[in-house]
Amino acid sequence: MTTTLWTVGGIALGVLVLLVLLRMVWKVAEPDEALIISGLGARSKVTEAADSMGFKIITGKGVMVLPGFQTARRLSLDTRSANLEVSCVTKQGLPVTVRAVVIYKVGDDFVSIANAARRFLAQQGNMNDTIHELFSGHLRSIVGGLTIEEMIHNRDALTGEVRQSSAVEMSKLGLVVDSLQIQEIEDESGYILNLGKPHAAAVAAAARIAEAQRDQEATEAEQIAQANKAAALRDSKIKQASYQAEIDQANAKTKQSGPLAEATARQEVVKQETRAAQLEADLAEQRLQSQVRKPADAKAYDTRISAEADRDARVARAEADAKETELRAAADATRVKTAAIAEAEAIKARGDASAAATRATGEAEADSARAKGLADAEAAKAKGLAEADAIKARATALAENQEAVVAQQLAERWPEIVAAGAGAFANVDNMVVLNGAEGMSELFTKALSMGGTGLGLARTLMQAMQADQAAPKSNGVTPIPVDLPTKD
């Protein structure tokens, strides 16, 4: 049991010692560094190509280094920066100071690492000085062929030429440039400052113009704002005045509501009174129609019909008398003619066939002609006597009763008389009769007298009578020139 424990302890101790020894001889390269192994057996094809140096380069992995036989050193692969401040003379002969910064590192390939290890493995801190000197020379050379304007406006071209001209040297050193930036170009003579003054003046002028424009716009905006404020204040006052006017109007209406209501009631009373007066006027007109106008129209119609009937009777009577006389005369003439013909035929029948018959016939024809003429004369005489009797009867009636004849003539022309009297009221729209039926009767009487038709007819008849009395008589017949109106 004890032996076993000692065996296990010995094994564990051996493993521990082995691990410690392995940790001491095993070297691992970090990601930003390269292990340079030199000594026994430390040779590689790459390093042989790089100046036939006898060392091995390890990156990104571990390697066993035999203590006492081999040596392992580390070469940093991280980025370094070097600040440059170089005094140069331009193509124009102007002295300038160029400030720049170079960011560089050891190349990642084995050739670059080998070249860098040869030159900087023991003095890695002197890399910045080497870079400064290298780039200062190239920068002076390139700036000497450029003008200040080209340097200022084409800085990328300047840095590109510097990197291109130093590429060979950097490759031999095993270094690569990550970035080269021209930070500043200083001019002791003030050339750059004067070069920028025109543009600065233009910019300053543009700035002042812009500032003036902004001030003007600000002033205009302030004026517009003040005007809008004044307009808003005005509108507010106008609205307040309008509201106050409405309030005053409402108060005035409230104060006037009592008198206004009284006036309205009074207007209604006046309207009702006016309506009542209109109804009374309509009633009076209806009474006038029923009590005065219609009875007057009926009386006038009765008078006109009576006069027309009387006239028609007298005319029919006169026509009947004339017709009777004419028929009587015609009958007498026919009777005479018939008797004459019968007598002639009797004479002709009783006469001889000789000269006696001829003479009898001639005498009979002569007697017949004479009888016919006498009959025509008698008929004409009877007709003339009948007309003379009618005219005489009228004249006698006119002499005996002039008023009746005038009344007859007035009755015959009564429609025209009424139409002439009514013409006086043709242009009257409204007529108010103040004293009822008496006023209407008086109004119609005046209208009829204004027509003058009846008076004119009566005057004509009287003048005809006077003319008849002064005229001579012929054959016992007295002509009376009467201007009898004809009925339309």
Coordinates of C-alpha atoms in Angstrom, one line a residue:
M1 CA 0.0 0.0 0.0
T2 CA 2.8 2.4 0.9
T3 CA 4.6 1.5 -2.3
T4 CA 1.6 2.2 -4.3
L5 CA 1.2 5.6 -2.8
W6 CA 4.8 6.4 -3.4
T7 CA 4.4 5.3 -7.0
V8 CA 1.4 7.5 -7.6
G9 CA 3.1 10.4 -5.8
G10 CA 6.2 10.0 -8.0
I11 CA 4.1 9.9 -11.1
A12 CA 2.3 13.0 -10.2
L13 CA 5.5 14.7 -9.3
G14 CA 7.0 13.7 -12.6
V15 CA 4.0 15.0 -14.5
L16 CA 4.2 18.3 -12.6
V17 CA 7.9 18.7 -13.3
L18 CA 7.2 17.8 -16.9
L19 CA 4.5 20.5 -17.2
V20 CA 6.8 23.1 -15.6
L21 CA 9.6 22.2 -18.0
L22 CA 7.2 22.3 -20.9
R23 CA 5.9 25.7 -19.8
M24 CA 9.5 26.9 -19.7
V25 CA 10.5 25.7 -23.1
W26 CA 7.1 26.3 -25.0
K27 CA 6.8 29.8 -26.4
V28 CA 3.6 31.2 -28.0
A29 CA 3.4 34.2 -30.4
E30 CA 0.7 36.7 -29.6
P31 CA -1.5 38.0 -32.5
D32 CA 0.4 41.3 -32.7
E33 CA 3.9 39.9 -32.5
A34 CA 6.3 37.5 -34.2
L35 CA 8.7 35.2 -32.4
I36 CA 12.2 35.2 -33.8
I37 CA 13.9 31.9 -32.9
S38 CA 17.7 31.7 -33.3
G39 CA 20.2 29.0 -32.3
L40 CA 20.5 25.3 -32.8
G41 CA 18.4 24.1 -35.7
A42 CA 16.6 27.5 -36.0
R43 CA 16.7 27.8 -39.8
S44 CA 13.9 28.3 -42.4
K45 CA 13.7 28.6 -46.2
V46 CA 12.2 32.1 -45.8
T47 CA 14.9 33.4 -43.6
E48 CA 17.5 31.9 -45.9
A49 CA 16.0 34.0 -48.7
A50 CA 16.2 37.0 -46.5
D51 CA 19.9 37.6 -46.4
S52 CA 20.6 34.0 -45.4
M53 CA 20.0 34.8 -41.7
G54 CA 19.9 31.7 -39.4
F55 CA 16.6 32.3 -37.5
K56 CA 13.0 31.1 -37.5
I57 CA 9.9 33.3 -37.6
I58 CA 6.8 32.1 -35.7
T59 CA 3.5 34.0 -35.9
G60 CA 0.1 33.1 -34.5
K61 CA 1.2 29.7 -32.9
G62 CA 3.5 28.2 -30.3
V63 CA 7.0 26.6 -30.6
M64 CA 9.4 24.7 -28.3
V65 CA 12.6 26.6 -27.5
L66 CA 15.4 24.7 -26.0
P67 CA 17.0 26.7 -23.2
G68 CA 20.7 27.1 -23.6
F69 CA 20.5 26.0 -27.3
Q70 CA 18.0 28.4 -28.7
T71 CA 16.8 32.0 -28.0
A72 CA 13.3 33.4 -28.6
R73 CA 12.7 37.2 -29.0
R74 CA 9.6 39.0 -29.8
L75 CA 9.1 41.6 -32.6
S76 CA 6.0 43.8 -32.2
L77 CA 3.7 43.9 -35.2
D78 CA 1.4 46.6 -33.9
T79 CA 0.9 50.0 -35.4
R80 CA 3.3 52.9 -34.7
S81 CA 3.0 56.6 -35.4
A82 CA 5.7 59.2 -36.1
N83 CA 5.1 63.0 -36.1
L84 CA 6.9 64.9 -38.8
E85 CA 7.8 68.6 -38.7
V86 CA 9.9 69.5 -41.7
S87 CA 11.2 72.9 -42.9
C88 CA 11.0 73.0 -46.7
V89 CA 11.4 75.5 -49.6
T90 CA 8.7 75.5 -52.3
K91 CA 9.1 75.9 -56.0
Q92 CA 8.4 79.6 -55.5
G93 CA 11.3 79.9 -53.1
L94 CA 9.1 80.5 -50.1
P95 CA 10.0 78.8 -46.8
V96 CA 7.3 76.7 -45.3
T97 CA 7.0 74.3 -42.4
V98 CA 5.1 71.1 -43.1
R99 CA 3.6 69.1 -40.2
A100 CA 2.5 65.6 -40.9
V101 CA 1.9 62.2 -39.2
V102 CA 3.0 58.8 -40.5
I103 CA 1.2 55.7 -39.2
Y104 CA 3.2 52.5 -40.1
K105 CA 3.9 48.9 -38.9
V106 CA 6.1 45.9 -39.6
G107 CA 4.7 44.0 -42.6
D108 CA 2.8 40.8 -42.0
D109 CA 4.7 38.7 -44.5
F110 CA 7.8 36.7 -43.4
V111 CA 10.2 38.8 -45.7
S112 CA 9.1 42.1 -44.1
I113 CA 9.3 40.5 -40.6
A114 CA 12.8 39.2 -41.4
N115 CA 14.0 42.6 -42.7
A116 CA 12.5 44.4 -39.7
A117 CA 14.1 41.8 -37.3
R118 CA 17.5 42.4 -38.9
R119 CA 17.3 46.1 -38.4
F120 CA 15.1 46.8 -35.4
L121 CA 14.8 43.7 -33.3
A122 CA 17.3 45.0 -30.6
Q123 CA 16.3 48.6 -31.0
Q124 CA 12.6 48.7 -31.8
G125 CA 12.3 52.1 -30.0
N126 CA 14.4 53.8 -32.7
M127 CA 11.9 53.0 -35.5
N128 CA 10.3 56.5 -35.2
D129 CA 13.6 58.3 -35.6
T130 CA 14.3 56.3 -38.7
I131 CA 10.9 57.0 -40.2
H132 CA 11.2 60.7 -39.4
E133 CA 14.5 61.0 -41.2
L134 CA 13.3 58.9 -44.2
F135 CA 10.1 60.9 -44.7
S136 CA 11.6 64.3 -44.0
G137 CA 14.0 63.8 -46.9
H138 CA 11.3 62.7 -49.3
L139 CA 9.0 65.4 -48.2
R140 CA 11.6 68.1 -48.8
S141 CA 12.3 66.8 -52.2
I142 CA 8.7 66.7 -53.3
V143 CA 7.7 70.1 -51.7
G144 CA 10.6 71.7 -53.6
G145 CA 8.8 70.9 -56.9
L146 CA 5.4 72.3 -55.9
T147 CA 3.9 75.7 -55.3
I148 CA 2.1 76.6 -52.1
E149 CA -1.2 76.6 -54.0
E150 CA -0.6 73.1 -55.2
M151 CA 0.3 71.9 -51.8
I152 CA -2.8 73.5 -50.3
H153 CA -5.3 72.3 -53.0
N154 CA -3.8 68.9 -53.7
R155 CA -2.7 67.4 -50.4
D156 CA -3.7 63.9 -51.4
A157 CA -1.4 64.2 -54.4
L158 CA 1.4 65.3 -52.1
T159 CA 1.0 62.4 -49.7
G160 CA 0.7 60.0 -52.6
E161 CA 4.0 61.1 -54.1
V162 CA 5.7 60.9 -50.7
R163 CA 4.4 57.3 -50.1
Q164 CA 5.4 56.3 -53.6
S165 CA 8.9 57.7 -53.4
S166 CA 9.5 56.0 -50.0
A167 CA 8.1 52.7 -50.9
V168 CA 11.4 51.0 -51.8
E169 CA 13.1 52.1 -48.6
M170 CA 10.2 51.1 -46.5
S171 CA 10.1 47.7 -48.1
K172 CA 13.8 47.1 -47.3
L173 CA 13.1 48.1 -43.7
G174 CA 10.3 45.6 -43.6
L175 CA 7.8 48.4 -42.8
V176 CA 4.5 49.4 -44.5
V177 CA 2.7 52.8 -44.3
D178 CA -0.9 52.6 -43.2
S179 CA -1.5 56.3 -43.4
L180 CA 0.3 59.6 -44.2
Q181 CA -1.5 62.8 -43.4
I182 CA -0.4 66.4 -44.0
Q183 CA -1.7 68.2 -40.9
E184 CA -0.5 71.7 -41.4
I185 CA 1.5 74.0 -43.7
E186 CA 2.9 77.0 -42.1
D187 CA 4.2 80.1 -44.0
E188 CA 6.5 82.5 -42.2
S189 CA 6.3 85.1 -45.0
G190 CA 2.5 85.4 -44.7
Y191 CA 1.9 84.2 -48.3
I192 CA -0.8 81.7 -47.3
L193 CA -2.5 84.4 -45.2
N194 CA -2.5 86.9 -48.0
L195 CA -3.6 84.2 -50.4
G196 CA -6.7 83.7 -48.4
K197 CA -7.5 87.3 -47.8
P198 CA -9.5 87.9 -51.0
H199 CA -11.6 84.9 -50.4
A200 CA -11.9 85.9 -46.7
A201 CA -12.9 89.4 -47.8
A202 CA -15.5 88.0 -50.2
V203 CA -16.7 85.6 -47.5
A204 CA -16.8 88.5 -45.0
A205 CA -18.7 90.7 -47.5
A206 CA -21.1 87.8 -48.2
A207 CA -21.5 87.4 -44.5
R208 CA -22.2 91.1 -44.0
I209 CA -24.7 91.0 -46.9
A210 CA -26.3 87.9 -45.5
E211 CA -26.4 89.5 -42.0
A212 CA -27.9 92.7 -43.5
Q213 CA -30.5 90.7 -45.4
R214 CA -31.3 88.7 -42.2
D215 CA -31.6 92.0 -40.3
Q216 CA -33.9 93.4 -43.1
E217 CA -36.0 90.2 -43.0
A218 CA -36.1 90.4 -39.3
T219 CA -37.2 94.0 -39.4
E220 CA -39.8 93.2 -42.0
A221 CA -41.0 90.3 -39.9
E222 CA -41.2 92.6 -36.9
Q223 CA -43.1 95.2 -38.9
I224 CA -45.5 92.6 -40.2
A225 CA -45.9 91.2 -36.7
Q226 CA -46.6 94.7 -35.3
A227 CA -49.1 95.3 -38.2
N228 CA -50.8 92.0 -37.5
K229 CA -50.9 92.9 -33.8
A230 CA -52.5 96.2 -34.7
A231 CA -55.0 94.5 -37.0
A232 CA -55.9 92.0 -34.4
L233 CA -56.3 94.8 -31.9
R234 CA -58.5 96.7 -34.4
D235 CA -60.6 93.7 -35.1
S236 CA -61.0 93.1 -31.4
K237 CA -62.1 96.6 -30.8
I238 CA -64.5 96.4 -33.8
K239 CA -66.0 93.2 -32.4
Q240 CA -66.3 94.7 -29.0
A241 CA -68.0 97.8 -30.4
S242 CA -70.3 95.6 -32.4
Y243 CA -71.2 93.5 -29.3
Q244 CA -71.8 96.7 -27.4
A245 CA -74.0 98.0 -30.2
E246 CA -76.0 94.8 -30.1
I247 CA -76.3 95.1 -26.3
D248 CA -77.4 98.7 -26.6
Q249 CA -79.9 97.8 -29.3
A250 CA -81.3 95.0 -27.1
N251 CA -81.6 97.4 -24.2
A252 CA -83.4 100.0 -26.5
K253 CA -85.7 97.3 -27.8
T254 CA -86.5 96.3 -24.2
K255 CA -87.2 99.9 -23.3
Q256 CA -89.4 100.4 -26.4
S257 CA -91.3 97.1 -26.0
G258 CA -94.1 98.8 -24.1
P259 CA -94.8 101.7 -26.5
L260 CA -94.2 99.4 -29.4
A261 CA -96.8 96.9 -28.2
E262 CA -99.2 99.8 -27.6
A263 CA -98.6 101.1 -31.2
T264 CA -99.1 97.6 -32.5
A265 CA -102.4 97.3 -30.7
R266 CA -103.4 100.7 -32.0
Q267 CA -102.5 99.6 -35.6
E268 CA -104.7 96.5 -35.1
V269 CA -107.6 98.7 -34.0
V270 CA -107.2 101.0 -37.0
K271 CA -107.1 98.0 -39.3
Q272 CA -110.3 96.6 -37.8
E273 CA -112.0 100.0 -38.0
T274 CA -110.9 100.3 -41.6
R275 CA -112.2 96.8 -42.3
A276 CA -115.6 97.8 -40.7
A277 CA -115.8 101.0 -42.8
Q278 CA -115.1 98.9 -45.9
L279 CA -117.8 96.5 -45.0
E280 CA -120.2 99.4 -44.4
A281 CA -119.3 100.8 -47.8
D282 CA -119.9 97.5 -49.4
L283 CA -123.3 97.2 -47.6
A284 CA -124.2 100.7 -48.8
E285 CA -123.3 99.8 -52.4
Q286 CA -125.4 96.7 -52.2
R287 CA -128.3 98.7 -50.9
L288 CA -127.9 101.2 -53.7
Q289 CA -127.9 98.3 -56.2
S290 CA -131.0 96.7 -54.8
Q291 CA -133.0 99.8 -53.9
V292 CA -132.0 102.4 -56.6
R293 CA -130.2 101.0 -59.5
K294 CA -132.1 97.8 -60.1
P295 CA -135.6 99.5 -59.7
A296 CA -134.4 102.3 -62.0
D297 CA -133.2 99.8 -64.5
A298 CA -136.5 97.9 -64.3
K299 CA -138.5 101.1 -64.7
A300 CA -136.4 102.1 -67.7
Y301 CA -136.7 98.7 -69.2
D302 CA -140.5 98.8 -68.7
T303 CA -140.8 102.2 -70.3
R304 CA -138.6 101.2 -73.2
I305 CA -140.6 98.0 -73.8
S306 CA -143.9 100.0 -73.6
A307 CA -142.7 102.6 -76.0
E308 CA -141.4 100.0 -78.4
A309 CA -144.7 98.1 -78.3
D310 CA -146.7 101.3 -78.9
R311 CA -144.4 102.2 -81.8
D312 CA -144.6 98.8 -83.3
A313 CA -148.4 98.8 -83.0
R314 CA -148.7 102.2 -84.7
V315 CA -146.3 101.2 -87.5
A316 CA -148.1 97.9 -88.0
R317 CA -151.5 99.8 -88.1
A318 CA -150.2 102.2 -90.7
E319 CA -148.7 99.4 -92.8
A320 CA -151.9 97.5 -92.6
D321 CA -153.9 100.5 -93.8
A322 CA -151.5 101.0 -96.7
K323 CA -151.6 97.4 -97.6
E324 CA -155.5 97.4 -97.5
T325 CA -155.6 100.5 -99.7
E326 CA -153.2 98.9 -102.2
L327 CA -155.1 95.6 -102.2
R328 CA -158.4 97.5 -102.7
A329 CA -157.0 99.4 -105.6
A330 CA -155.6 96.3 -107.2
A331 CA -158.9 94.5 -106.8
D332 CA -160.7 97.4 -108.5
A333 CA -158.3 97.4 -111.3
T334 CA -158.7 93.7 -111.8
R335 CA -162.4 93.9 -111.7
V336 CA -162.4 96.7 -114.3
K337 CA -160.0 94.8 -116.5
T338 CA -162.1 91.6 -116.2
A339 CA -165.2 93.5 -117.1
A340 CA -163.5 95.1 -120.1
I341 CA -162.2 91.9 -121.4
A342 CA -165.6 90.2 -121.0
E343 CA -167.3 93.1 -122.8
A344 CA -164.7 93.0 -125.6
E345 CA -165.1 89.3 -126.0
A346 CA -168.9 89.8 -126.1
I347 CA -168.6 92.5 -128.7
K348 CA -166.3 90.4 -130.7
A349 CA -168.6 87.4 -130.5
R350 CA -171.6 89.4 -131.6
G351 CA -169.9 91.3 -134.3
D352 CA -169.6 90.4 -137.9
A353 CA -166.6 89.0 -139.5
S354 CA -166.1 92.2 -141.4
A355 CA -165.0 95.6 -140.5
A356 CA -167.6 95.8 -137.7
A357 CA -165.8 93.0 -135.9
T358 CA -162.5 94.7 -136.3
R359 CA -163.8 98.0 -135.1
A360 CA -165.4 96.3 -132.2
T361 CA -162.2 94.6 -131.3
G362 CA -160.3 97.9 -131.6
E363 CA -162.7 99.7 -129.4
A364 CA -162.6 96.9 -126.9
E365 CA -158.8 97.1 -126.7
A366 CA -158.9 100.8 -126.4
D367 CA -161.4 100.6 -123.6
S368 CA -159.3 97.9 -121.9
A369 CA -156.2 100.1 -122.1
R370 CA -158.1 103.1 -120.8
A371 CA -159.6 100.9 -118.0
K372 CA -156.2 99.6 -117.0
G373 CA -154.8 103.1 -116.9
L374 CA -157.7 104.3 -114.9
A375 CA -157.2 101.4 -112.5
D376 CA -153.4 102.1 -112.1
A377 CA -154.2 105.8 -111.5
E378 CA -156.8 104.9 -108.9
A379 CA -154.4 102.6 -107.1
A380 CA -151.7 105.2 -107.1
K381 CA -154.1 107.8 -105.9
A382 CA -155.4 105.5 -103.1
K383 CA -151.8 104.8 -102.0
G384 CA -150.9 108.5 -101.9
L385 CA -154.0 109.3 -100.1
A386 CA -153.2 106.7 -97.5
E387 CA -149.7 108.0 -97.0
A388 CA -151.0 111.5 -96.8
D389 CA -153.6 110.5 -94.2
A390 CA -150.8 108.9 -92.1
I391 CA -148.6 112.0 -92.3
K392 CA -151.5 114.2 -91.6
A393 CA -152.5 112.1 -88.6
R394 CA -148.9 112.4 -87.2
A395 CA -148.9 116.1 -87.8
T396 CA -152.3 116.5 -86.1
A397 CA -151.0 114.4 -83.2
L398 CA -147.8 116.5 -83.0
A399 CA -149.9 119.7 -83.0
E400 CA -152.3 118.4 -80.5
N401 CA -149.9 116.5 -78.1
Q402 CA -146.2 117.4 -78.7
E403 CA -145.1 115.8 -75.4
A404 CA -146.5 112.4 -76.3
V405 CA -144.6 112.4 -79.6
V406 CA -141.4 113.6 -77.9
A407 CA -141.9 110.9 -75.3
Q408 CA -142.3 108.3 -78.1
Q409 CA -139.1 109.4 -79.8
L410 CA -137.3 109.4 -76.4
A411 CA -138.5 105.9 -75.7
E412 CA -137.3 104.6 -79.1
R413 CA -133.8 106.1 -78.5
W414 CA -133.7 105.3 -74.8
P415 CA -130.8 102.7 -75.0
E416 CA -128.6 105.3 -76.7
I417 CA -129.6 107.9 -74.1
V418 CA -128.7 105.6 -71.2
A419 CA -125.4 104.6 -72.9
A420 CA -124.5 108.3 -73.4
G421 CA -125.3 109.1 -69.8
A422 CA -123.3 106.1 -68.5
G423 CA -120.3 107.2 -70.6
A424 CA -119.7 110.0 -68.1
F425 CA -118.8 107.3 -65.5
A426 CA -116.5 105.3 -67.8
N427 CA -113.3 106.6 -66.2
V428 CA -114.5 106.4 -62.6
D429 CA -112.8 103.6 -60.5
N430 CA -114.6 104.1 -57.1
M431 CA -117.6 106.3 -56.4
V432 CA -119.0 107.0 -52.9
V433 CA -122.7 108.3 -52.7
L434 CA -123.2 110.3 -49.6
N435 CA -127.0 110.7 -49.5
G436 CA -128.2 107.3 -50.5
A437 CA -131.0 106.8 -53.1
E438 CA -131.6 110.5 -53.6
G439 CA -128.0 111.2 -54.3
M440 CA -128.0 108.4 -56.9
S441 CA -131.1 109.6 -58.6
E442 CA -129.7 113.2 -58.8
L443 CA -126.4 111.8 -60.2
F444 CA -128.2 109.9 -62.9
T445 CA -130.4 112.9 -63.8
K446 CA -127.3 115.0 -64.2
A447 CA -125.6 112.4 -66.3
L448 CA -128.6 112.1 -68.6
S449 CA -128.8 115.8 -69.0
M450 CA -125.1 115.8 -69.8
G451 CA -125.7 113.3 -72.5
G452 CA -128.1 115.7 -74.2
T453 CA -129.6 113.1 -76.6
G454 CA -133.2 113.5 -75.5
L455 CA -133.1 117.3 -75.5
G456 CA -131.5 117.3 -79.0
L457 CA -134.2 115.0 -80.3
A458 CA -137.0 117.2 -78.8
R459 CA -135.4 120.3 -80.3
T460 CA -135.3 118.7 -83.8
L461 CA -139.0 117.8 -83.6
M462 CA -140.0 121.3 -82.6
Q463 CA -138.0 122.8 -85.4
A464 CA -139.7 120.5 -87.9
M465 CA -143.2 121.5 -86.7
Q466 CA -142.3 125.2 -87.0
A467 CA -141.0 124.6 -90.5
D468 CA -144.1 122.8 -91.5
Q469 CA -146.4 125.6 -90.3
A470 CA -144.4 128.1 -92.4
A471 CA -144.3 126.0 -95.6
P472 CA -147.1 126.3 -98.4
K473 CA -149.6 123.4 -98.9
S474 CA -149.8 121.5 -102.2
N475 CA -152.8 119.3 -103.3
G476 CA -154.2 119.4 -99.8
V477 CA -151.2 117.5 -98.4
T478 CA -148.8 119.1 -95.8
P479 CA -145.3 117.5 -95.8
I480 CA -143.6 117.4 -92.4
P481 CA -139.8 116.9 -92.5
V482 CA -139.3 114.8 -89.4
D483 CA -135.7 113.4 -88.8
L484 CA -136.7 110.1 -87.4
P485 CA -133.8 108.2 -85.8
T486 CA -133.1 104.7 -87.2
K487 CA -132.6 101.8 -84.9
D488 CA -129.2 100.1 -85.2

